[in-house]
Tab-separated table of C-alpha atoms in Angstrom:
chain	number	residue	atom	x	y	z
A	1	MET	CA	179.131	204.869	156.511
A	2	PRO	CA	178.730	204.586	152.715
A	3	GLU	CA	181.137	202.248	150.960
A	4	ILE	CA	182.030	201.535	147.352
A	5	VAL	CA	181.692	197.920	146.268
A	6	LYS	CA	181.498	195.984	143.015
A	7	MET	CA	177.986	195.624	141.679
A	8	ASN	CA	176.345	192.250	142.197
A	9	ALA	CA	172.959	190.674	141.438
A	10	ALA	CA	171.466	192.007	144.696
A	11	HIS	CA	171.970	195.581	143.437
A	12	VAL	CA	170.184	195.197	140.093
A	13	ALA	CA	166.641	196.125	141.150
A	14	GLU	CA	167.729	199.282	142.977
A	15	ILE	CA	169.959	200.333	140.076
A	16	ALA	CA	167.035	199.844	137.685
A	17	GLU	CA	164.946	202.165	139.890
A	18	ILE	CA	167.673	204.808	139.862
A	19	GLU	CA	167.840	204.446	136.055
A	20	LYS	CA	164.076	205.041	135.752
A	21	VAL	CA	164.193	208.343	137.631
A	22	SER	CA	167.502	209.496	136.126
A	23	PHE	CA	167.188	208.922	132.387
A	24	LYS	CA	164.507	209.341	129.693
A	25	THR	CA	165.508	205.985	128.199
A	26	PRO	CA	166.604	203.930	131.206
A	27	TRP	CA	168.279	200.571	131.074
A	28	SER	CA	165.981	197.748	132.168
A	29	ALA	CA	166.761	195.481	135.100
A	30	GLN	CA	167.544	192.722	132.579
A	31	MET	CA	170.037	194.926	130.734
A	32	ILE	CA	171.742	195.772	134.005
A	33	ALA	CA	171.805	192.117	135.049
A	34	ASP	CA	173.316	191.190	131.684
A	35	GLU	CA	176.222	193.519	132.407
A	36	LEU	CA	177.224	191.177	135.245
A	37	LYS	CA	177.974	188.545	132.603
A	38	ASN	CA	179.841	190.920	130.265
A	39	PRO	CA	183.602	190.367	130.685
A	40	LEU	CA	184.307	193.914	129.458
A	41	ALA	CA	181.920	195.537	131.960
A	42	HIS	CA	182.928	196.834	135.376
A	43	TYR	CA	180.259	198.299	137.675
A	44	PHE	CA	180.475	199.761	141.151
A	45	VAL	CA	177.933	201.041	143.647
A	46	ILE	CA	177.993	203.240	146.702
A	47	GLU	CA	175.874	201.589	149.329
A	48	LYS	CA	174.855	202.454	152.850
A	49	ASP	CA	172.814	200.196	155.105
A	50	ALA	CA	172.388	197.778	152.175
A	51	GLN	CA	170.839	200.491	149.970
A	52	VAL	CA	172.327	201.670	146.683
A	53	LEU	CA	172.926	205.431	146.711
A	54	ALA	CA	174.778	205.693	143.367
A	55	TYR	CA	176.314	203.497	140.711
A	56	MET	CA	178.748	203.744	137.821
A	57	GLY	CA	179.896	201.426	135.050
A	58	TYR	CA	182.409	201.265	132.290
A	59	TYR	CA	183.660	198.975	129.552
A	60	ARG	CA	187.346	198.172	129.435
A	61	ILE	CA	188.742	197.622	125.939
A	62	LEU	CA	192.529	197.182	125.792
A	63	ASP	CA	193.980	200.295	127.482
A	64	GLU	CA	190.820	202.386	127.100
A	65	ALA	CA	187.654	202.671	129.116
A	66	HIS	CA	184.206	203.905	128.102
A	67	ILE	CA	182.023	205.117	130.959
A	68	THR	CA	178.536	203.768	130.266
A	69	ASN	CA	176.466	205.041	133.156
A	70	ILE	CA	176.743	207.093	136.305
A	71	ALA	CA	173.760	208.069	138.395
A	72	VAL	CA	172.892	209.057	141.945
A	73	LYS	CA	169.591	208.393	143.676
A	74	PRO	CA	167.627	211.686	143.476
A	75	ASP	CA	167.328	212.202	147.241
A	76	GLU	CA	171.079	211.540	147.630
A	77	LYS	CA	172.272	214.115	145.079
A	78	ARG	CA	174.563	216.982	146.077
A	79	LYS	CA	176.219	214.883	148.798
A	80	GLY	CA	179.399	214.133	146.870
A	81	TYR	CA	178.552	210.548	145.938
A	82	GLY	CA	178.992	211.035	142.198
A	83	LYS	CA	182.367	212.702	142.737
A	84	ALA	CA	183.487	210.002	145.195
A	85	LEU	CA	182.447	207.217	142.837
A	86	LEU	CA	184.098	208.792	139.792
A	87	SER	CA	187.301	209.368	141.763
A	88	PHE	CA	187.354	205.784	143.007
A	89	VAL	CA	186.663	204.281	139.588
A	90	LEU	CA	189.248	206.471	137.826
A	91	ASP	CA	191.847	205.289	140.390
A	92	GLU	CA	190.799	201.670	139.727
A	93	MET	CA	191.149	202.243	135.977
A	94	LYS	CA	194.567	203.805	136.321
A	95	ASP	CA	195.776	200.964	138.577
A	96	ASP	CA	194.466	198.535	135.963
A	97	GLY	CA	196.483	200.119	133.133
A	98	VAL	CA	193.770	202.234	131.508
A	99	SER	CA	195.397	205.198	129.776
A	100	LYS	CA	192.345	206.870	128.202
A	101	VAL	CA	188.741	207.247	129.302
A	102	THR	CA	185.789	208.445	127.210
A	103	LEU	CA	182.136	209.157	127.852
A	104	GLU	CA	179.107	210.853	126.361
A	105	VAL	CA	177.083	213.392	128.289
A	106	ASN	CA	173.883	215.223	127.414
A	107	GLU	CA	174.754	218.787	126.456
A	108	LYS	CA	172.074	219.985	128.902
A	109	ASN	CA	173.487	218.083	131.892
A	110	VAL	CA	175.559	220.990	133.218
A	111	ALA	CA	176.185	219.400	136.641
A	112	ALA	CA	177.692	216.280	135.047
A	113	ILE	CA	179.764	218.334	132.603
A	114	ARG	CA	181.204	220.358	135.496
A	115	LEU	CA	182.008	217.162	137.389
A	116	TYR	CA	183.775	215.582	134.434
A	117	GLU	CA	185.718	218.722	133.635
A	118	SER	CA	186.829	218.978	137.287
A	119	PHE	CA	188.508	215.597	136.800
A	120	GLY	CA	190.279	216.748	133.644
A	121	PHE	CA	187.906	215.396	130.989
A	122	ARG	CA	188.005	217.569	127.851
A	123	PRO	CA	185.450	217.882	125.060
A	124	ALA	CA	186.459	216.113	121.879
A	125	GLY	CA	183.326	216.014	119.762
A	126	ARG	CA	179.576	216.056	119.511
A	127	ARG	CA	176.961	213.503	118.467
A	128	LYS	CA	173.992	215.377	117.032
A	129	LYS	CA	170.571	214.427	118.415
A	130	TYR	CA	172.047	211.447	120.270
A	131	TYR	CA	169.564	211.537	123.137
A	132	GLU	CA	166.004	210.698	122.125
A	133	GLY	CA	166.696	212.287	118.733
A	134	VAL	CA	166.659	215.734	120.333
A	135	ASP	CA	169.648	216.558	122.530
A	136	ASP	CA	173.257	216.399	121.431
A	137	ALA	CA	175.820	214.286	123.260
A	138	LEU	CA	179.135	215.865	124.061
A	139	ILE	CA	182.021	213.415	123.774
A	140	TYR	CA	184.683	213.779	126.437
A	141	TRP	CA	188.085	212.182	126.791
A	142	LEU	CA	190.528	211.959	129.669
A	143	ASN	CA	194.155	210.898	129.450
A	144	THR	CA	194.759	209.213	132.803
A	145	GLY	CA	198.487	209.736	132.428
A	146	GLU	CA	198.076	213.533	132.716
């Protein structure tokens, strides 16, 4: 049975592999490991049989959170892991006093946009050519008190 746990050093290599197949400019294993030392960073994974299926991270700054990454292993997509992880983390944020959550998403990532909007995230802006100097980032916000 898959379970959601806090990220630890044992997860770093698998997360780095998911990054490589999920993003054009992936975070390195060292960058991910450094997040474990960042007091503002909070990362969670869904694991099953000691394998990482998905992960998500955010920075907490005062009463706001900025989602940094969310990705699902390619062969585990469309099984609800992204939705389960986002739901869990948003509940954690709310319980921790976070009142607003923001994120950037590639304008071409329709599946992610639909997921975020299903949780109440609303578009609030655009960063031109944010991804690799080509694709725009859509900026989304969620008021967790809604």
